[in-house]
CSV table of N, CA, C and O in Angstrom, one decimal:
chain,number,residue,atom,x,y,z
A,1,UNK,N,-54.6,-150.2,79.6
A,1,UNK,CA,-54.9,-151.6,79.7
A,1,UNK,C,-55.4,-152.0,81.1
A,1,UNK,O,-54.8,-153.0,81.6
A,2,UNK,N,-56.3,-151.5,81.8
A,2,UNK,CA,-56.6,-151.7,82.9
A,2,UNK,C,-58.3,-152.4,82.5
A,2,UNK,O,-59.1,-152.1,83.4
A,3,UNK,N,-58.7,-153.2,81.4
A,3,UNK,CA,-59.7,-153.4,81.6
A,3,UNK,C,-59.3,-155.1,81.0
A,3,UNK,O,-58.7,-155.3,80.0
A,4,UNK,N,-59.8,-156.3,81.8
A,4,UNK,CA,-59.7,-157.1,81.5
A,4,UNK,C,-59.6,-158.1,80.5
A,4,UNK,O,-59.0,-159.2,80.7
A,5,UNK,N,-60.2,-157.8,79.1
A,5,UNK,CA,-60.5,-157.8,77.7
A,5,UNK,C,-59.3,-157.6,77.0
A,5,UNK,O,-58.9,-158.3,76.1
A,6,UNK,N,-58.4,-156.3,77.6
A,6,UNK,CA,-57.6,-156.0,77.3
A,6,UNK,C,-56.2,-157.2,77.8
A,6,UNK,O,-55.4,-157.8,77.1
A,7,UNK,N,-56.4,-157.1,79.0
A,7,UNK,CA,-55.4,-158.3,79.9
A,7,UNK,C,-55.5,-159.5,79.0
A,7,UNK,O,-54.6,-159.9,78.3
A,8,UNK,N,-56.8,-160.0,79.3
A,8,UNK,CA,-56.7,-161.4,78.9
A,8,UNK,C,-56.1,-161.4,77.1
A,8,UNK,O,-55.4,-162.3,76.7
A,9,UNK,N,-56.5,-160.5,76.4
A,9,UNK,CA,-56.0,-160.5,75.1
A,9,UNK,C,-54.4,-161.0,74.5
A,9,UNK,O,-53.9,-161.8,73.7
A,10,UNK,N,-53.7,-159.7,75.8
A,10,UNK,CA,-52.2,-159.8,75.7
A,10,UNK,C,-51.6,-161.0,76.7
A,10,UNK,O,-50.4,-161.0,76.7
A,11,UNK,N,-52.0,-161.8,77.4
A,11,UNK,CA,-51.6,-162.7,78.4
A,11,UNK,C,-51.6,-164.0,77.1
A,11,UNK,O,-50.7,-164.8,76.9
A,12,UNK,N,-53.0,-164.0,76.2
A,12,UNK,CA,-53.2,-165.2,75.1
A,12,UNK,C,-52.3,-164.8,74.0
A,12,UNK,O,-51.8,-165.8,73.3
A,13,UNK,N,-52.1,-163.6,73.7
A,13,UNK,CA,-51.0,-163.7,72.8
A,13,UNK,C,-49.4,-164.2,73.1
A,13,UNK,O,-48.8,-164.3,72.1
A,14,UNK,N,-48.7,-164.6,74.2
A,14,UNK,CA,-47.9,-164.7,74.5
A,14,UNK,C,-47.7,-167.0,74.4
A,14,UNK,O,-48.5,-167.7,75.0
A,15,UNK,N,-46.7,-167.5,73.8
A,15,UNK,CA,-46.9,-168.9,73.4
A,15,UNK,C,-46.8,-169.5,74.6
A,15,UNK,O,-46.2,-169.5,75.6
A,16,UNK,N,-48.1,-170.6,73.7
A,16,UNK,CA,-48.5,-171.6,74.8
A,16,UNK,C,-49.3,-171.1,76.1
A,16,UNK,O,-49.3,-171.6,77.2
A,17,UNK,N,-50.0,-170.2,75.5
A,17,UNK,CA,-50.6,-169.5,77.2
A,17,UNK,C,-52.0,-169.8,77.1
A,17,UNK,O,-52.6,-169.5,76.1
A,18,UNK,N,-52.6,-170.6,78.2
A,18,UNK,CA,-53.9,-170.9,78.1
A,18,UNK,C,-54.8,-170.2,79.5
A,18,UNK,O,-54.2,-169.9,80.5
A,19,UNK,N,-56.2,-170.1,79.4
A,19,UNK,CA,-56.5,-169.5,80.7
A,19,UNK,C,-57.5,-170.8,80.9
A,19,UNK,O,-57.9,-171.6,80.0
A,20,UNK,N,-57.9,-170.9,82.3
A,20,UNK,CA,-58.9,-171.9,83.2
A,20,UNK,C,-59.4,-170.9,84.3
A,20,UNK,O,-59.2,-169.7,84.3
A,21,UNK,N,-60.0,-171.3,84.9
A,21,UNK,CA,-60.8,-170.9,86.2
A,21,UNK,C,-60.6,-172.3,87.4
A,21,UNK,O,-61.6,-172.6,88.0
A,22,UNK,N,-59.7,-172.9,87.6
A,22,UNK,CA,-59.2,-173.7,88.7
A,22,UNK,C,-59.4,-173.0,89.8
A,22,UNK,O,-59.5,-173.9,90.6
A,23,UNK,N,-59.6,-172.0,90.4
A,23,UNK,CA,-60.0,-172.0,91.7
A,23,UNK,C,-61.4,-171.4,91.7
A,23,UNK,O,-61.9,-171.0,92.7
A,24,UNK,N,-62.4,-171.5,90.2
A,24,UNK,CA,-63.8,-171.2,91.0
A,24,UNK,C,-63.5,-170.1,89.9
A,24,UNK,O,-62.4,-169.8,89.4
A,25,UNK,N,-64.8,-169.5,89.7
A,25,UNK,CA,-65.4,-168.5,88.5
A,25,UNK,C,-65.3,-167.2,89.0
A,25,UNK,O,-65.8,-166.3,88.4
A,26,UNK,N,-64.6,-167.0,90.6
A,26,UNK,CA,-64.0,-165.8,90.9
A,26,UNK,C,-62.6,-165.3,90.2
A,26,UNK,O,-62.2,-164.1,90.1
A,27,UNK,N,-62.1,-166.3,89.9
A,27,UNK,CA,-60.5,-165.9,89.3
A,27,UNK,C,-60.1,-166.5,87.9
A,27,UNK,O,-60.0,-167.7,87.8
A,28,UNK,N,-59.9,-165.5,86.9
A,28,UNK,CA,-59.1,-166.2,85.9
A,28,UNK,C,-57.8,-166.3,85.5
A,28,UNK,O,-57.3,-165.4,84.8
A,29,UNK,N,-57.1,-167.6,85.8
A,29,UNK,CA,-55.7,-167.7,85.2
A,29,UNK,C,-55.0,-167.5,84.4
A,29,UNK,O,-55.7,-167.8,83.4
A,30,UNK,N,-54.0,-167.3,84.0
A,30,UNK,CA,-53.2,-167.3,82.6
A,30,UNK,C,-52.0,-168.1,83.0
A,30,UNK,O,-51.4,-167.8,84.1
A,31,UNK,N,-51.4,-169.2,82.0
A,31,UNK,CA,-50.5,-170.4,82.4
A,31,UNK,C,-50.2,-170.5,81.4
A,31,UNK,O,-50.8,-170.1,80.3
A,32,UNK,N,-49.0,-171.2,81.4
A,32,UNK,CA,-48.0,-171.6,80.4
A,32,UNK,C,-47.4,-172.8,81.0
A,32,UNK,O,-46.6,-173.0,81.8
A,33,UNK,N,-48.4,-173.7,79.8
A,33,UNK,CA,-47.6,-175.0,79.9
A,33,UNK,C,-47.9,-175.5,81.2
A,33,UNK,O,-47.0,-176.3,81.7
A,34,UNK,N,-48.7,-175.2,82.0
A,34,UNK,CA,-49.8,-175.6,83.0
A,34,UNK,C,-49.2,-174.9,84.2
A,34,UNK,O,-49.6,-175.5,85.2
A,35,UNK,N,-48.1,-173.6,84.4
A,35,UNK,CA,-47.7,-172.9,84.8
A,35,UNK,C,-48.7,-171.6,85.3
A,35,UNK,O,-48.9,-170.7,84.5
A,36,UNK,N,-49.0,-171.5,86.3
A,36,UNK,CA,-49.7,-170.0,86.4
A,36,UNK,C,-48.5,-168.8,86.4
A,36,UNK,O,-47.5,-168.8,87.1
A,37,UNK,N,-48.7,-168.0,85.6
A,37,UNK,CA,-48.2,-166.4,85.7
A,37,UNK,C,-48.9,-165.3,86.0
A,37,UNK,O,-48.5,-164.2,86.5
A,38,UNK,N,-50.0,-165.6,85.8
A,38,UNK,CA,-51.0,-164.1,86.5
A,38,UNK,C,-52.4,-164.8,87.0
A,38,UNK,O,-52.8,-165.9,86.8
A,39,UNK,N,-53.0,-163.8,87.6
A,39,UNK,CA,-53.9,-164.0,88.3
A,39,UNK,C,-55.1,-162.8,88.0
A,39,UNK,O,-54.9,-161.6,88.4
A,40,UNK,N,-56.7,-163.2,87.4
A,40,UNK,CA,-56.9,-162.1,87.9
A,40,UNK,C,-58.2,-162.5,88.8
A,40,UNK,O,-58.8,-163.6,88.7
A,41,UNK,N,-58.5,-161.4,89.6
A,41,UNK,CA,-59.9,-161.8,90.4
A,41,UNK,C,-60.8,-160.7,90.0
A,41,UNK,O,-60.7,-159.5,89.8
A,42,UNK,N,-62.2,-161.7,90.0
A,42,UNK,CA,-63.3,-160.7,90.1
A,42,UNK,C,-63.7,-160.4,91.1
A,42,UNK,O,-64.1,-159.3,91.3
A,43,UNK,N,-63.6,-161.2,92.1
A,43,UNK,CA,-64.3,-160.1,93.5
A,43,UNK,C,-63.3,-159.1,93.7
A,43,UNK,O,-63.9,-158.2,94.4
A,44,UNK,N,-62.1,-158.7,93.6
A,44,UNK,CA,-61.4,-157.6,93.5
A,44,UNK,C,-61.3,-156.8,92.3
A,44,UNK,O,-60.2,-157.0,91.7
A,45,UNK,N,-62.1,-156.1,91.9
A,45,UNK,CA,-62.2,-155.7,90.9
A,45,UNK,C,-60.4,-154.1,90.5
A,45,UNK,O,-60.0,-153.1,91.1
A,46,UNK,N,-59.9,-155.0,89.4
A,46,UNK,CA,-59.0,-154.0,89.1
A,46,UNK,C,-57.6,-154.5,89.8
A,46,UNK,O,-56.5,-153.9,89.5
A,47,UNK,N,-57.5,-155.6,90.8
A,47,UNK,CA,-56.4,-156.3,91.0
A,47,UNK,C,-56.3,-157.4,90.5
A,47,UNK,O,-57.2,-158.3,90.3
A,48,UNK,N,-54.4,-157.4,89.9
A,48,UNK,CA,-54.2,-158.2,89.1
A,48,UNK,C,-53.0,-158.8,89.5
A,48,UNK,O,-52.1,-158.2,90.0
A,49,UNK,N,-52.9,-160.0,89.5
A,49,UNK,CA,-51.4,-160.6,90.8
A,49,UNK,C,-50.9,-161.3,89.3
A,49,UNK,O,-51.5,-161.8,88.4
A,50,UNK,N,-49.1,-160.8,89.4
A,50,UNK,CA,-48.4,-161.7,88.2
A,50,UNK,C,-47.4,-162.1,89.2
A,50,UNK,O,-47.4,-161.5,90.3
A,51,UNK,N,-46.5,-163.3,88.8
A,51,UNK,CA,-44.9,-163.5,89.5
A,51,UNK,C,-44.1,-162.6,89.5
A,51,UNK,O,-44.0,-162.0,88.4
A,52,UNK,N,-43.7,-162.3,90.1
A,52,UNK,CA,-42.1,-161.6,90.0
A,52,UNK,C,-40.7,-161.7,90.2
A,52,UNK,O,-40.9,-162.3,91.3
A,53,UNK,N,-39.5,-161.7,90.0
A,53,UNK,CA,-38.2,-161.5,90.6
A,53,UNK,C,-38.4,-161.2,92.3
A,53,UNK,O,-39.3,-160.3,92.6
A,54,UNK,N,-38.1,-161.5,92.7
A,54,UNK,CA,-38.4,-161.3,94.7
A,54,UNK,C,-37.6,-159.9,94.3
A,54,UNK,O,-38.2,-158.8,94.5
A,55,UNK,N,-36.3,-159.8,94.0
A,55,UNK,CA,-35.4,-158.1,93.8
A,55,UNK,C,-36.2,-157.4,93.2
A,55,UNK,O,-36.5,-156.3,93.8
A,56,UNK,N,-36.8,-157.6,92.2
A,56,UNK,CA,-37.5,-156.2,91.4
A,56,UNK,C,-38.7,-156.2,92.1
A,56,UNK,O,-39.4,-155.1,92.2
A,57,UNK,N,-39.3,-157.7,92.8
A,57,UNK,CA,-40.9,-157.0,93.3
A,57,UNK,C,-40.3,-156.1,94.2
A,57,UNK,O,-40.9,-155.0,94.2
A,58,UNK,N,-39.4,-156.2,95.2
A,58,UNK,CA,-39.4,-155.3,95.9
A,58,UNK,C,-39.1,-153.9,95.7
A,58,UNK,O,-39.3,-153.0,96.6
A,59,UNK,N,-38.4,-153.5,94.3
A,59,UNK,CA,-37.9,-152.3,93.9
A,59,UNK,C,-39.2,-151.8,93.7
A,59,UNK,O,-39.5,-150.9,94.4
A,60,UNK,N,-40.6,-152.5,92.3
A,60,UNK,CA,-41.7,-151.7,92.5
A,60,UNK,C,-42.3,-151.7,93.2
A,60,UNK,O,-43.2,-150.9,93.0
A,61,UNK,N,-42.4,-152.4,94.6
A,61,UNK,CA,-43.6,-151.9,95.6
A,61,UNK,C,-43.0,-150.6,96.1
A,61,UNK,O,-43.8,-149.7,96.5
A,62,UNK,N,-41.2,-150.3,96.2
A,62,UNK,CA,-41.1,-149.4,96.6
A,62,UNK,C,-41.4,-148.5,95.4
A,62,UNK,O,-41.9,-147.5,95.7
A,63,UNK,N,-41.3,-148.6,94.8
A,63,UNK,CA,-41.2,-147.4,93.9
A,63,UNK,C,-43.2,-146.7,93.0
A,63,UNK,O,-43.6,-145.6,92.7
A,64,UNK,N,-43.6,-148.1,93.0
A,64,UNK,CA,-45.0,-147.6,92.8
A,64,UNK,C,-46.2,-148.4,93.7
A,64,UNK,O,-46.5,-149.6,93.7
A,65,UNK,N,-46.9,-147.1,94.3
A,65,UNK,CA,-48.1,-147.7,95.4
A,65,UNK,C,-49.1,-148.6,94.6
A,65,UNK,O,-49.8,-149.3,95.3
A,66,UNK,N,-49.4,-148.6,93.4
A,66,UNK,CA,-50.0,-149.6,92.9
A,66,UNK,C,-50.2,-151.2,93.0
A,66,UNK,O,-51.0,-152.0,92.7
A,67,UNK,N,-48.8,-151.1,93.6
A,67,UNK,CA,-48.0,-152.7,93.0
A,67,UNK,C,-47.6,-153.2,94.6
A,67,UNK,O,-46.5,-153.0,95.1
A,68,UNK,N,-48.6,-153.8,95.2
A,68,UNK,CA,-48.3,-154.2,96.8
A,68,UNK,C,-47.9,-155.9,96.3
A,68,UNK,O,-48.1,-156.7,95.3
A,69,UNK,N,-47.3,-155.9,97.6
A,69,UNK,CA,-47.6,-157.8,97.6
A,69,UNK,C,-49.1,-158.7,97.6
A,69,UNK,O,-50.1,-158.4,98.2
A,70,UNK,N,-48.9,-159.6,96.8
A,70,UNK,CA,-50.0,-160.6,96.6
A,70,UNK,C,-51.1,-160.9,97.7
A,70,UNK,O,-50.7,-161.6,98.7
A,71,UNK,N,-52.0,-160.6,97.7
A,71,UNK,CA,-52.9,-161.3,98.6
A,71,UNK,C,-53.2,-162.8,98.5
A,71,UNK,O,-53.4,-163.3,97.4
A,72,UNK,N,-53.1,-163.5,99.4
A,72,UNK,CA,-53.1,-164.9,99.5
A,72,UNK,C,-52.1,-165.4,98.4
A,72,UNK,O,-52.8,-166.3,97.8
A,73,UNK,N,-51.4,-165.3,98.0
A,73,UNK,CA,-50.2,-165.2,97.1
A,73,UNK,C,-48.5,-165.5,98.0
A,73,UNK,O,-48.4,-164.9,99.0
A,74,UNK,N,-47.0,-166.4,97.6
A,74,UNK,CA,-46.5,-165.9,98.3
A,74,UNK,C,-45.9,-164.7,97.9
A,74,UNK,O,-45.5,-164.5,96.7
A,75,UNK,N,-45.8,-163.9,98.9
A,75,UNK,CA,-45.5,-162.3,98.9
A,75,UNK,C,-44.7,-162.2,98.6
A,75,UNK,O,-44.4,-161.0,98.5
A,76,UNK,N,-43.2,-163.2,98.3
A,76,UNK,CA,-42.0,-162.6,97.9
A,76,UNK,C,-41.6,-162.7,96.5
A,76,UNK,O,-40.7,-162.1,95.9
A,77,UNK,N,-42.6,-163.7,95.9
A,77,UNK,CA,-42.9,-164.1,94.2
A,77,UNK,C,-43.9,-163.5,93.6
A,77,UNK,O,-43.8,-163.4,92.4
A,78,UNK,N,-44.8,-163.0,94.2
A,78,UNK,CA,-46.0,-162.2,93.4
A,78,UNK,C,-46.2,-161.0,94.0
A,78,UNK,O,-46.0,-160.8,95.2
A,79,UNK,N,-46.6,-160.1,93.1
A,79,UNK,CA,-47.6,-159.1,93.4
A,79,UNK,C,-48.7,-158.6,93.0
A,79,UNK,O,-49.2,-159.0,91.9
A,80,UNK,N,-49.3,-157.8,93.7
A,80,UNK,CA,-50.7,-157.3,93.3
A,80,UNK,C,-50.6,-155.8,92.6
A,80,UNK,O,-49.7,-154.9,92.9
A,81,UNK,N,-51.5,-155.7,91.6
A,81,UNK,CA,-51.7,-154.7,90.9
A,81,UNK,C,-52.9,-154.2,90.9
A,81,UNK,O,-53.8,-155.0,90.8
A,82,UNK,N,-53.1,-152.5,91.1
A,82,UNK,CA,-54.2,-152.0,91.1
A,82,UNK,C,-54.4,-151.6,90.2
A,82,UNK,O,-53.8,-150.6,90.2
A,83,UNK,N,-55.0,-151.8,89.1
A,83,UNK,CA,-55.0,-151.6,87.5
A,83,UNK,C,-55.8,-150.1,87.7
A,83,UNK,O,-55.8,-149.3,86.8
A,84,UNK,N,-56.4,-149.8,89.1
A,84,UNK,CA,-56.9,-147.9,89.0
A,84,UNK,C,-56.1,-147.1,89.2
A,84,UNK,O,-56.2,-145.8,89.2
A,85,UNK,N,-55.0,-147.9,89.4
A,85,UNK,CA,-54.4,-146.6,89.8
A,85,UNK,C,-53.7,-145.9,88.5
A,85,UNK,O,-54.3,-145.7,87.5
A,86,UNK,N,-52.1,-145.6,88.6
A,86,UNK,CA,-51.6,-145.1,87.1
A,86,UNK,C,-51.0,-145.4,86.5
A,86,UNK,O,-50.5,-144.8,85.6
A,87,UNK,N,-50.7,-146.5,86.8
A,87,UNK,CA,-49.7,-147.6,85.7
A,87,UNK,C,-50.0,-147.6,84.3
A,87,UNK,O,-51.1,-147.9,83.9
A,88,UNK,N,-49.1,-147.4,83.5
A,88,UNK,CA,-49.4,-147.2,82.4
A,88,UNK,C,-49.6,-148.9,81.4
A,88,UNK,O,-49.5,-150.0,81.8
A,89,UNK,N,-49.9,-148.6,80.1
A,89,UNK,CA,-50.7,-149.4,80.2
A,89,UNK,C,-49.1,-150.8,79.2
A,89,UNK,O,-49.0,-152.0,79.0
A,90,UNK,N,-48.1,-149.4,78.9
A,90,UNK,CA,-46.8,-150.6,78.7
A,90,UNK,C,-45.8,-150.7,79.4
A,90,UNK,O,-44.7,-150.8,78.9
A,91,UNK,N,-46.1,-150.6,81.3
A,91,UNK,CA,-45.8,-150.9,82.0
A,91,UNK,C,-46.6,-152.3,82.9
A,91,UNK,O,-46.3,-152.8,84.0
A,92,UNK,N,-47.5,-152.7,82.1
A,92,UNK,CA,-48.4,-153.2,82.5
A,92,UNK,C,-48.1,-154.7,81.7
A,92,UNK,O,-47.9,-155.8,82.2
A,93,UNK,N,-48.2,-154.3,80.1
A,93,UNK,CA,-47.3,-155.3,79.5
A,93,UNK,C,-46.1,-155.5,80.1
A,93,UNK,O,-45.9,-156.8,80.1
A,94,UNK,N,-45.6,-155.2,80.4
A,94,UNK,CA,-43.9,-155.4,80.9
A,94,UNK,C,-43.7,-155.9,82.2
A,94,UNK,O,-42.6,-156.3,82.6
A,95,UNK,N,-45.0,-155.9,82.9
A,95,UNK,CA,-44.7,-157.1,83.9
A,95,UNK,C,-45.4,-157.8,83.6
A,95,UNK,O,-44.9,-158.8,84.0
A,96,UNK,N,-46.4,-158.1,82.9
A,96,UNK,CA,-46.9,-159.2,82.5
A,96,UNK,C,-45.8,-160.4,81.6
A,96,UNK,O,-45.7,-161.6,81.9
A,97,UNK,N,-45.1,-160.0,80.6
A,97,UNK,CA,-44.1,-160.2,80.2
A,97,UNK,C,-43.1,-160.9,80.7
A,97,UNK,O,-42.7,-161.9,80.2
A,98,UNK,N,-42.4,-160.1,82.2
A,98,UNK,CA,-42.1,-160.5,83.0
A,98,UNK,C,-42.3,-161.5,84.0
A,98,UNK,O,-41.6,-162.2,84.6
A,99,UNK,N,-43.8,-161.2,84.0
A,99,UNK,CA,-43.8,-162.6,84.9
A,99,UNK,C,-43.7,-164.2,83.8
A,99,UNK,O,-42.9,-165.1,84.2
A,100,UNK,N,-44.3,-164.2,83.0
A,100,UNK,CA,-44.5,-165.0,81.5
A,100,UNK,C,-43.0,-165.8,81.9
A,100,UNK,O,-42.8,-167.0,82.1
A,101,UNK,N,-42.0,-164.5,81.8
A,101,UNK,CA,-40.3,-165.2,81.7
A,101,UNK,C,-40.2,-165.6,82.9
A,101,UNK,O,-39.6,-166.7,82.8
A,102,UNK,N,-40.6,-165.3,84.4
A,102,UNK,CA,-40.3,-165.8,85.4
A,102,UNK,C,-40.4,-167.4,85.4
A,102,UNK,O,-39.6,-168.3,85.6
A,103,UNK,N,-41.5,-167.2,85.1
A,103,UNK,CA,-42.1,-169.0,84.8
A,103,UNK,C,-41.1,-170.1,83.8
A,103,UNK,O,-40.6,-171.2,84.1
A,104,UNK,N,-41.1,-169.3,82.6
A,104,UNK,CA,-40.4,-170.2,81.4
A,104,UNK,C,-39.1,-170.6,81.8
A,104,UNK,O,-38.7,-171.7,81.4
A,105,UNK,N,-38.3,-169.4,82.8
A,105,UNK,CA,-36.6,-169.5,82.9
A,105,UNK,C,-36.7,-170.5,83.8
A,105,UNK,O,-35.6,-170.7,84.1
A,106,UNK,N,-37.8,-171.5,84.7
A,106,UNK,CA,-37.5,-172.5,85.3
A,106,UNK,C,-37.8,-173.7,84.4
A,106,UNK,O,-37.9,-174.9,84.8
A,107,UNK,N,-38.0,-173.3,83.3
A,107,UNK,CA,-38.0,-175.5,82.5
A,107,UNK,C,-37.2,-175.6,81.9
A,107,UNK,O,-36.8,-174.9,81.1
A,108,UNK,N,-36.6,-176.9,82.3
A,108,UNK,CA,-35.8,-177.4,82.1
A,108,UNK,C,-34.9,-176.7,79.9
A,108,UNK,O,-35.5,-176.1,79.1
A,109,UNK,N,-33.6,-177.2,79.8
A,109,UNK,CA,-33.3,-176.4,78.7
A,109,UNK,C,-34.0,-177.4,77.7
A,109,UNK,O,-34.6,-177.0,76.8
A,110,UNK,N,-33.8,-178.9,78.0
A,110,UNK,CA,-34.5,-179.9,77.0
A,110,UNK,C,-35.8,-179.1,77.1
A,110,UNK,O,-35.6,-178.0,76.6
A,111,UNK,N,-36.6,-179.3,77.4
A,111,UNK,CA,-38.1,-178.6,77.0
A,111,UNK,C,-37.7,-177.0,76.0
A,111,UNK,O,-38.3,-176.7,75.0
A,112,UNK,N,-37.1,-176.6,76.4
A,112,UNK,CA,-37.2,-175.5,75.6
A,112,UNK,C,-36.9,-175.6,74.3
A,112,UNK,O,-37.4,-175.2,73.3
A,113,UNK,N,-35.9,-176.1,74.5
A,113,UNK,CA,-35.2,-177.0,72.8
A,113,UNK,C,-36.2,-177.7,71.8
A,113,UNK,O,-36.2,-177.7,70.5
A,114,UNK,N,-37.0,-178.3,72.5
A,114,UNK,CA,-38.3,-178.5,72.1
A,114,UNK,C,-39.5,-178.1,71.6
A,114,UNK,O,-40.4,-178.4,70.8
A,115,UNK,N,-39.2,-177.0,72.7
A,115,UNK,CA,-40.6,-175.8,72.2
A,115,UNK,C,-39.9,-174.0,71.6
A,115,UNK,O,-40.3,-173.0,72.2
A,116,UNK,N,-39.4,-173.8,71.0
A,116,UNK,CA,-38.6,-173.1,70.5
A,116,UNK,C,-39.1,-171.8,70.4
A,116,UNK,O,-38.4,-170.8,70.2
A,117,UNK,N,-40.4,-171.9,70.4
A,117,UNK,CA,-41.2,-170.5,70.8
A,117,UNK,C,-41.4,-170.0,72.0
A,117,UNK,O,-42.1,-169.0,72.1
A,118,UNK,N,-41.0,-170.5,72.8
A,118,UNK,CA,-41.2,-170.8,74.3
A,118,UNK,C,-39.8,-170.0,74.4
A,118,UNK,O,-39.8,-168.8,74.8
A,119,UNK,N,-38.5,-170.5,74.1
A,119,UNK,CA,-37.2,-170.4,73.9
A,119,UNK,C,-37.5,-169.4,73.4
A,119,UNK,O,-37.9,-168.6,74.3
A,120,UNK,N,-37.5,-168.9,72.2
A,120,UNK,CA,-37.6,-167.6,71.5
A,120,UNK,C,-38.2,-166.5,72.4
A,120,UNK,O,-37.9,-165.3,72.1
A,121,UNK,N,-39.1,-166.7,73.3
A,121,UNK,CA,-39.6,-165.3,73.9
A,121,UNK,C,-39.0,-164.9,75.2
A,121,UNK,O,-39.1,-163.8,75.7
A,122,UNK,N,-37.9,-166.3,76.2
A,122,UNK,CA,-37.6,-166.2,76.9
A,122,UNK,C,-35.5,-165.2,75.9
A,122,UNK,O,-35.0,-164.2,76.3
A,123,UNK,N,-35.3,-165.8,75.3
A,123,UNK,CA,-34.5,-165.2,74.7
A,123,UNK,C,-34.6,-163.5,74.2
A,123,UNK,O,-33.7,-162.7,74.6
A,124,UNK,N,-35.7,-163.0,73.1
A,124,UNK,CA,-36.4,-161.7,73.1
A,124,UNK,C,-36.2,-161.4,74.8
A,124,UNK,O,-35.1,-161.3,75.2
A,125,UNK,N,-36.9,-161.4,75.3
A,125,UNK,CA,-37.0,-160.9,77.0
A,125,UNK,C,-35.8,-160.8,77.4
A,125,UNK,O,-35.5,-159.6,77.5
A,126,UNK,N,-35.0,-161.3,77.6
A,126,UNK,CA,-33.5,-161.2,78.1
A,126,UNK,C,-32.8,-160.1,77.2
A,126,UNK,O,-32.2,-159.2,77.9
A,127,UNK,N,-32.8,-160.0,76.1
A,127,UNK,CA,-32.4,-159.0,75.3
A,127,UNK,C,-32.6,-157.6,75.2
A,127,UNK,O,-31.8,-156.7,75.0
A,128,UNK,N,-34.1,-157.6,75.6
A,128,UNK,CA,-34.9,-156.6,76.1
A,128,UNK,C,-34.3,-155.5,76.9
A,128,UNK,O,-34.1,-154.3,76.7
A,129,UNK,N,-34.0,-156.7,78.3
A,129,UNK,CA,-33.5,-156.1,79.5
A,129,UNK,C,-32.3,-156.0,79.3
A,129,UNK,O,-32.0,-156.3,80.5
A,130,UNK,N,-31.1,-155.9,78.7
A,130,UNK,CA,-30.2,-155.6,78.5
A,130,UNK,C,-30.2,-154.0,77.3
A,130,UNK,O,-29.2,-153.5,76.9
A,131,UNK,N,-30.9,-153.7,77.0
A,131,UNK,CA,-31.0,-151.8,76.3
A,131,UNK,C,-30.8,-151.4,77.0
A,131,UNK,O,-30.8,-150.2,76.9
């Protein structure tokens, strides 16, 4: 899943996820609920910036050179991904995923109560991480 087509496919299947180009036709976003979760750029071809846990981004930058802190991003919430390098491609889902939940676990519980698909994937995800 290192080719864009691919990204944008699984970032829209995820509810309520819409993309724009808000900073200019170099970068396309993926948001939820007018939330950014990932980032990708075309003048950097193959880096891909999602949110993270500040603990786990720091566990994968140590653990895989792919996965640095965000360029122009803040560095303790995002990082960057080098989609050449060898990340696989359902490790790739899985922080995207992750970042998706990063975003959702901050609205409020009324909103979620409301949007129950929203609720339902932040719930799935938590369950996940508990196998």
């Amino acid at each position: 899943m290192t080719d864009i087509e691919s990204i944008r496919l699984f970032c829209l299947s995820l509810p309520r996820t819409s993309e724009d180009m808000a900073f200019g036709e170099d970068y396309l976003l993926f948001r939820v609920c007018d939330k950014i979760f990932a980032c990708y750029g075309f003048t950097r071809d193959n880096y891909f910036t999602l949110k993270c846990n500040p603990d786990y981004a720091i566990e994968l930058r140590e653990r895989y050179p792919e996965i640095q802190p965000a360029w122009h991003w803040n560095k303790k919430y995002w990082n960057q991904l080098d989609l050449s390098g060898s990340l696989s491609e359902e490790m790739v889902k899985s922080l995207i995923r992750h970042s998706y939940s990063e975003v959702i676990r901050k609205f409020s519980r009324r909103f979620l109560n409301a949007n129950p698909d929203i609720a339902a994937f932040l719930d799935d995800h938590n369950a996940r991480k508990d196998l």
